[in-house]
């Protein structure tokens, strides 16, 4: 293996920086990207980003910003200052919020000569049910239509792509094309446990449908031999990488 895989993202769903860094060091020959969610970020603090970078990983900061435009713009600038390669916001925050964030990060990147992180949008959460969206949010109609509408807002705001379920990926890809980025969680190799994920796809299927990044946590974190598991996944998706 010459290069770590650019399409796999390990979800660092662990409770300490020590464990997270151990995973990065262990798997960096195979995986380039590491997702830091609120649990790890809150348990360890912002220096976890630095540790991951120093251990050789790229960071997707999964904090799903959602607030007034100015606050999200400032949060985006702080994420840029930390040097994360990617972070996300909720499309539900609106076009103005997403645009403000994108523009503030772009200005900061130019002024400080730092790379501009990719900014991704979360549409609906997979935990949102049709009944909940209708009754609690007051949005009737199919969930997919709401997801497409939210994704369209993200595109209009100039964001770089979306986090999307494997189930919605083909429709999103058709709607928004290949020059956008599609990050897909809920991935389960055919041989692994589904855990609490209801709608899953195999790495091979998701890549075949045009995913750019596969977010995988437990199938790797709880594997008896994580290195072997990752290599099996890489082997499985290799023919699908163009
Ligand atoms: O362990 P598992 O592979 O299920 O982890 C998937 C990761 O992707 C978790 O960090 C989870 O929070 C995240 N995620 C998800 N479904 C979404 C969005 C994010 O599973 N729709």
PDB file of C-alpha atoms in Angstrom, residues 22-221:
ATOM      1  CA  UNK A  22      -3.855   5.814  18.984  1.00  0.00           C
ATOM      2  CA  UNK A  23      -6.414   5.054  16.244  1.00  0.00           C
ATOM      3  CA  UNK A  24      -4.964   7.664  13.898  1.00  0.00           C
ATOM      4  CA  UNK A  25      -1.416   6.389  14.370  1.00  0.00           C
ATOM      5  CA  UNK A  26      -2.565   2.826  13.902  1.00  0.00           C
ATOM      6  CA  UNK A  27      -4.621   3.386  10.772  1.00  0.00           C
ATOM      7  CA  UNK A  28      -2.866   6.252   9.027  1.00  0.00           C
ATOM      8  CA  UNK A  29      -1.074   3.896   6.619  1.00  0.00           C
ATOM      9  CA  UNK A  30      -4.559   3.014   5.340  1.00  0.00           C
ATOM     10  CA  UNK A  31      -6.914   5.950   6.059  1.00  0.00           C
ATOM     11  CA  UNK A  32      -6.358   9.686   5.433  1.00  0.00           C
ATOM     12  CA  UNK A  33      -9.474  11.182   7.038  1.00  0.00           C
ATOM     13  CA  UNK A  34     -10.703  11.222  10.671  1.00  0.00           C
ATOM     14  CA  UNK A  35     -14.092  12.531  11.815  1.00  0.00           C
ATOM     15  CA  UNK A  36     -14.190  14.370  15.136  1.00  0.00           C
ATOM     16  CA  UNK A  37     -17.689  14.732  16.577  1.00  0.00           C
ATOM     17  CA  UNK A  38     -18.980  16.634  19.603  1.00  0.00           C
ATOM     18  CA  UNK A  39     -18.173  13.852  22.076  1.00  0.00           C
ATOM     19  CA  UNK A  40     -14.466  13.707  21.362  1.00  0.00           C
ATOM     20  CA  UNK A  41     -14.200  17.463  20.812  1.00  0.00           C
ATOM     21  CA  UNK A  42     -15.837  18.218  24.170  1.00  0.00           C
ATOM     22  CA  UNK A  43     -14.000  15.486  26.045  1.00  0.00           C
ATOM     23  CA  UNK A  44     -10.600  16.470  24.774  1.00  0.00           C
ATOM     24  CA  UNK A  45     -10.813  20.103  23.666  1.00  0.00           C
ATOM     25  CA  UNK A  46      -9.664  21.790  20.457  1.00  0.00           C
ATOM     26  CA  UNK A  47      -6.057  20.562  20.742  1.00  0.00           C
ATOM     27  CA  UNK A  48      -7.278  17.145  19.591  1.00  0.00           C
ATOM     28  CA  UNK A  49      -7.292  18.620  16.064  1.00  0.00           C
ATOM     29  CA  UNK A  50      -3.604  19.438  16.381  1.00  0.00           C
ATOM     30  CA  UNK A  51      -2.827  15.972  17.703  1.00  0.00           C
ATOM     31  CA  UNK A  52      -4.579  14.340  14.764  1.00  0.00           C
ATOM     32  CA  UNK A  53      -2.734  16.554  12.310  1.00  0.00           C
ATOM     33  CA  UNK A  54       0.600  15.793  13.981  1.00  0.00           C
ATOM     34  CA  UNK A  55      -0.254  12.080  13.826  1.00  0.00           C
ATOM     35  CA  UNK A  56      -0.727  12.367  10.086  1.00  0.00           C
ATOM     36  CA  UNK A  57      -4.541  12.538   9.705  1.00  0.00           C
ATOM     37  CA  UNK A  58      -6.873  14.997   7.991  1.00  0.00           C
ATOM     38  CA  UNK A  59      -9.827  16.216  10.033  1.00  0.00           C
ATOM     39  CA  UNK A  60     -13.532  16.431   9.320  1.00  0.00           C
ATOM     40  CA  UNK A  61     -14.909  18.460  12.261  1.00  0.00           C
ATOM     41  CA  UNK A  62     -18.468  17.210  12.673  1.00  0.00           C
ATOM     42  CA  UNK A  63     -19.992  19.822  15.007  1.00  0.00           C
ATOM     43  CA  UNK A  64     -22.969  20.721  12.776  1.00  0.00           C
ATOM     44  CA  UNK A  65     -23.046  24.490  13.354  1.00  0.00           C
ATOM     45  CA  UNK A  66     -26.549  25.978  13.577  1.00  0.00           C
ATOM     46  CA  UNK A  67     -27.026  29.515  14.894  1.00  0.00           C
ATOM     47  CA  UNK A  68     -27.483  33.087  13.681  1.00  0.00           C
ATOM     48  CA  UNK A  69     -25.354  33.877  10.599  1.00  0.00           C
ATOM     49  CA  UNK A  70     -22.752  35.952  12.435  1.00  0.00           C
ATOM     50  CA  UNK A  71     -22.160  33.283  15.085  1.00  0.00           C
ATOM     51  CA  UNK A  72     -21.824  30.474  12.553  1.00  0.00           C
ATOM     52  CA  UNK A  73     -19.497  32.622  10.443  1.00  0.00           C
ATOM     53  CA  UNK A  74     -17.262  33.161  13.494  1.00  0.00           C
ATOM     54  CA  UNK A  75     -17.361  29.460  14.374  1.00  0.00           C
ATOM     55  CA  UNK A  76     -16.325  28.679  10.789  1.00  0.00           C
ATOM     56  CA  UNK A  77     -13.384  31.087  11.082  1.00  0.00           C
ATOM     57  CA  UNK A  78     -12.239  29.360  14.278  1.00  0.00           C
ATOM     58  CA  UNK A  79     -12.487  25.965  12.565  1.00  0.00           C
ATOM     59  CA  UNK A  80     -10.408  27.418   9.706  1.00  0.00           C
ATOM     60  CA  UNK A  81      -7.860  28.781  12.182  1.00  0.00           C
ATOM     61  CA  UNK A  82      -7.499  25.274  13.644  1.00  0.00           C
ATOM     62  CA  UNK A  83      -6.730  24.051  10.152  1.00  0.00           C
ATOM     63  CA  UNK A  84      -9.483  21.458   9.874  1.00  0.00           C
ATOM     64  CA  UNK A  85      -9.766  20.242   6.298  1.00  0.00           C
ATOM     65  CA  UNK A  86     -13.559  19.957   6.464  1.00  0.00           C
ATOM     66  CA  UNK A  87     -16.447  20.938   8.743  1.00  0.00           C
ATOM     67  CA  UNK A  88     -20.226  21.010   8.580  1.00  0.00           C
ATOM     68  CA  UNK A  89     -23.247  23.220   9.243  1.00  0.00           C
ATOM     69  CA  UNK A  90     -26.984  22.548   9.324  1.00  0.00           C
ATOM     70  CA  UNK A  91     -28.711  23.593   6.089  1.00  0.00           C
ATOM     71  CA  UNK A  92     -31.765  24.239   8.270  1.00  0.00           C
ATOM     72  CA  UNK A  93     -29.942  27.367   9.473  1.00  0.00           C
ATOM     73  CA  UNK A  94     -30.761  28.934   6.114  1.00  0.00           C
ATOM     74  CA  UNK A  95     -29.005  30.277   3.032  1.00  0.00           C
ATOM     75  CA  UNK A  96     -27.931  33.505   4.733  1.00  0.00           C
ATOM     76  CA  UNK A  97     -26.266  31.578   7.564  1.00  0.00           C
ATOM     77  CA  UNK A  98     -24.439  29.218   5.195  1.00  0.00           C
ATOM     78  CA  UNK A  99     -23.347  32.081   2.899  1.00  0.00           C
ATOM     79  CA  UNK A 100     -22.085  34.131   5.845  1.00  0.00           C
ATOM     80  CA  UNK A 101     -20.022  31.175   7.014  1.00  0.00           C
ATOM     81  CA  UNK A 102     -18.611  30.437   3.568  1.00  0.00           C
ATOM     82  CA  UNK A 103     -17.715  34.089   2.940  1.00  0.00           C
ATOM     83  CA  UNK A 104     -16.117  34.619   6.362  1.00  0.00           C
ATOM     84  CA  UNK A 105     -13.985  31.497   5.901  1.00  0.00           C
ATOM     85  CA  UNK A 106     -12.987  32.536   2.375  1.00  0.00           C
ATOM     86  CA  UNK A 107     -11.960  36.017   3.602  1.00  0.00           C
ATOM     87  CA  UNK A 108     -10.018  34.520   6.498  1.00  0.00           C
ATOM     88  CA  UNK A 109      -8.280  32.088   4.179  1.00  0.00           C
ATOM     89  CA  UNK A 110      -7.143  34.910   1.886  1.00  0.00           C
ATOM     90  CA  UNK A 111      -6.091  37.248   4.704  1.00  0.00           C
ATOM     91  CA  UNK A 112      -4.220  34.626   6.714  1.00  0.00           C
ATOM     92  CA  UNK A 113      -2.929  32.574   3.781  1.00  0.00           C
ATOM     93  CA  UNK A 114      -4.459  29.400   5.207  1.00  0.00           C
ATOM     94  CA  UNK A 115      -6.334  26.728   3.238  1.00  0.00           C
ATOM     95  CA  UNK A 116     -10.098  27.133   2.979  1.00  0.00           C
ATOM     96  CA  UNK A 117     -11.800  24.120   4.605  1.00  0.00           C
ATOM     97  CA  UNK A 118     -14.492  22.311   2.669  1.00  0.00           C
ATOM     98  CA  UNK A 119     -17.841  23.225   4.188  1.00  0.00           C
ATOM     99  CA  UNK A 120     -20.525  20.564   4.033  1.00  0.00           C
ATOM    100  CA  UNK A 121     -24.220  20.777   4.824  1.00  0.00           C
ATOM    101  CA  UNK A 122     -26.305  18.403   6.886  1.00  0.00           C
ATOM    102  CA  UNK A 123     -29.830  18.250   5.447  1.00  0.00           C
ATOM    103  CA  UNK A 124     -32.233  16.264   7.617  1.00  0.00           C
ATOM    104  CA  UNK A 125     -30.836  13.942  10.257  1.00  0.00           C
ATOM    105  CA  UNK A 126     -31.367  10.223   9.758  1.00  0.00           C
ATOM    106  CA  UNK A 127     -33.065  10.237  13.166  1.00  0.00           C
ATOM    107  CA  UNK A 128     -35.777  12.555  11.797  1.00  0.00           C
ATOM    108  CA  UNK A 129     -38.922  10.625  10.911  1.00  0.00           C
ATOM    109  CA  UNK A 130     -41.636  11.751   8.518  1.00  0.00           C
ATOM    110  CA  UNK A 131     -44.111  12.123  11.406  1.00  0.00           C
ATOM    111  CA  UNK A 132     -41.683  14.211  13.438  1.00  0.00           C
ATOM    112  CA  UNK A 133     -40.827  16.505  10.528  1.00  0.00           C
ATOM    113  CA  UNK A 134     -44.517  16.953   9.776  1.00  0.00           C
ATOM    114  CA  UNK A 135     -45.867  17.325  13.321  1.00  0.00           C
ATOM    115  CA  UNK A 136     -42.968  19.002  15.121  1.00  0.00           C
ATOM    116  CA  UNK A 137     -41.395  21.061  12.346  1.00  0.00           C
ATOM    117  CA  UNK A 138     -44.638  21.659  10.482  1.00  0.00           C
ATOM    118  CA  UNK A 139     -43.229  20.428   7.170  1.00  0.00           C
ATOM    119  CA  UNK A 140     -45.635  18.059   5.399  1.00  0.00           C
ATOM    120  CA  UNK A 141     -44.655  15.871   2.447  1.00  0.00           C
ATOM    121  CA  UNK A 142     -41.957  13.323   1.659  1.00  0.00           C
ATOM    122  CA  UNK A 143     -38.682  13.627   3.607  1.00  0.00           C
ATOM    123  CA  UNK A 144     -36.708  13.287   0.410  1.00  0.00           C
ATOM    124  CA  UNK A 145     -38.227  16.496  -0.975  1.00  0.00           C
ATOM    125  CA  UNK A 146     -37.173  18.373   2.168  1.00  0.00           C
ATOM    126  CA  UNK A 147     -33.670  16.945   1.932  1.00  0.00           C
ATOM    127  CA  UNK A 148     -33.412  18.026  -1.722  1.00  0.00           C
ATOM    128  CA  UNK A 149     -34.688  21.511  -0.878  1.00  0.00           C
ATOM    129  CA  UNK A 150     -32.156  21.872   1.946  1.00  0.00           C
ATOM    130  CA  UNK A 151     -29.361  20.575  -0.284  1.00  0.00           C
ATOM    131  CA  UNK A 152     -30.340  23.089  -2.964  1.00  0.00           C
ATOM    132  CA  UNK A 153     -30.061  25.872  -0.367  1.00  0.00           C
ATOM    133  CA  UNK A 154     -26.569  24.652   0.512  1.00  0.00           C
ATOM    134  CA  UNK A 155     -25.596  24.673  -3.154  1.00  0.00           C
ATOM    135  CA  UNK A 156     -26.948  28.193  -3.576  1.00  0.00           C
ATOM    136  CA  UNK A 157     -24.950  29.297  -0.526  1.00  0.00           C
ATOM    137  CA  UNK A 158     -21.770  28.038  -2.201  1.00  0.00           C
ATOM    138  CA  UNK A 159     -21.063  25.109   0.100  1.00  0.00           C
ATOM    139  CA  UNK A 160     -18.991  22.194  -1.123  1.00  0.00           C
ATOM    140  CA  UNK A 161     -21.387  19.304  -0.673  1.00  0.00           C
ATOM    141  CA  UNK A 162     -23.648  17.407   1.673  1.00  0.00           C
ATOM    142  CA  UNK A 163     -23.740  14.593   4.156  1.00  0.00           C
ATOM    143  CA  UNK A 164     -26.277  12.230   2.716  1.00  0.00           C
ATOM    144  CA  UNK A 165     -27.647   8.792   3.485  1.00  0.00           C
ATOM    145  CA  UNK A 166     -26.794   6.020   1.075  1.00  0.00           C
ATOM    146  CA  UNK A 167     -30.499   5.795   0.355  1.00  0.00           C
ATOM    147  CA  UNK A 168     -30.717   9.385  -0.895  1.00  0.00           C
ATOM    148  CA  UNK A 169     -27.339   9.409  -2.643  1.00  0.00           C
ATOM    149  CA  UNK A 170     -28.480   8.442  -6.172  1.00  0.00           C
ATOM    150  CA  UNK A 171     -31.211  11.126  -6.188  1.00  0.00           C
ATOM    151  CA  UNK A 172     -28.886  13.784  -4.771  1.00  0.00           C
ATOM    152  CA  UNK A 173     -26.174  12.924  -7.233  1.00  0.00           C
ATOM    153  CA  UNK A 174     -28.636  13.182 -10.122  1.00  0.00           C
ATOM    154  CA  UNK A 175     -29.978  16.475  -8.811  1.00  0.00           C
ATOM    155  CA  UNK A 176     -26.683  18.198  -7.954  1.00  0.00           C
ATOM    156  CA  UNK A 177     -24.109  16.540 -10.190  1.00  0.00           C
ATOM    157  CA  UNK A 178     -20.599  15.263  -9.794  1.00  0.00           C
ATOM    158  CA  UNK A 179     -18.811  18.513  -9.046  1.00  0.00           C
ATOM    159  CA  UNK A 180     -20.269  18.448  -5.529  1.00  0.00           C
ATOM    160  CA  UNK A 181     -18.988  16.299  -2.657  1.00  0.00           C
ATOM    161  CA  UNK A 182     -21.111  13.534  -1.124  1.00  0.00           C
ATOM    162  CA  UNK A 183     -20.231  12.153   2.292  1.00  0.00           C
ATOM    163  CA  UNK A 184     -22.049   8.991   3.228  1.00  0.00           C
ATOM    164  CA  UNK A 185     -22.362   7.510   6.736  1.00  0.00           C
ATOM    165  CA  UNK A 186     -24.343   4.365   7.548  1.00  0.00           C
ATOM    166  CA  UNK A 187     -21.863   2.149   5.736  1.00  0.00           C
ATOM    167  CA  UNK A 188     -21.638  -1.522   6.629  1.00  0.00           C
ATOM    168  CA  UNK A 189     -19.466  -4.087   4.880  1.00  0.00           C
ATOM    169  CA  UNK A 190     -21.554  -7.148   4.065  1.00  0.00           C
ATOM    170  CA  UNK A 191     -19.760  -9.202   6.731  1.00  0.00           C
ATOM    171  CA  UNK A 192     -20.276  -6.723   9.610  1.00  0.00           C
ATOM    172  CA  UNK A 193     -22.927  -6.009  12.256  1.00  0.00           C
ATOM    173  CA  UNK A 194     -25.462  -3.236  11.444  1.00  0.00           C
ATOM    174  CA  UNK A 195     -25.510  -1.987  15.096  1.00  0.00           C
ATOM    175  CA  UNK A 196     -28.189   0.742  15.349  1.00  0.00           C
ATOM    176  CA  UNK A 197     -27.939   1.767  11.677  1.00  0.00           C
ATOM    177  CA  UNK A 198     -31.234   0.993   9.950  1.00  0.00           C
ATOM    178  CA  UNK A 199     -30.581   1.877   6.339  1.00  0.00           C
ATOM    179  CA  UNK A 200     -27.114   0.765   5.409  1.00  0.00           C
ATOM    180  CA  UNK A 201     -25.157   0.162   2.259  1.00  0.00           C
ATOM    181  CA  UNK A 202     -21.920  -1.668   1.653  1.00  0.00           C
ATOM    182  CA  UNK A 203     -18.792   0.339   0.842  1.00  0.00           C
ATOM    183  CA  UNK A 204     -18.867  -1.056  -2.676  1.00  0.00           C
ATOM    184  CA  UNK A 205     -22.496  -0.042  -3.305  1.00  0.00           C
ATOM    185  CA  UNK A 206     -22.011   3.476  -1.929  1.00  0.00           C
ATOM    186  CA  UNK A 207     -18.887   4.085  -4.019  1.00  0.00           C
ATOM    187  CA  UNK A 208     -20.609   2.704  -7.109  1.00  0.00           C
ATOM    188  CA  UNK A 209     -23.376   5.262  -6.595  1.00  0.00           C
ATOM    189  CA  UNK A 210     -20.884   8.098  -6.459  1.00  0.00           C
ATOM    190  CA  UNK A 211     -19.998   8.662  -2.803  1.00  0.00           C
ATOM    191  CA  UNK A 212     -16.835  10.710  -2.345  1.00  0.00           C
ATOM    192  CA  UNK A 213     -16.237   9.795   1.286  1.00  0.00           C
ATOM    193  CA  UNK A 214     -17.477   6.850   3.342  1.00  0.00           C
ATOM    194  CA  UNK A 215     -17.827   7.493   7.073  1.00  0.00           C
ATOM    195  CA  UNK A 216     -17.228   4.279   8.993  1.00  0.00           C
ATOM    196  CA  UNK A 217     -16.979   3.871  12.754  1.00  0.00           C
ATOM    197  CA  UNK A 218     -17.915   0.705  14.625  1.00  0.00           C
ATOM    198  CA  UNK A 219     -17.172  -1.840  11.878  1.00  0.00           C
ATOM    199  CA  UNK A 220     -13.531  -0.727  12.209  1.00  0.00           C
ATOM    200  CA  UNK A 221     -13.391   0.382  15.865  1.00  0.00           C
TER     201      UNK A 221
END
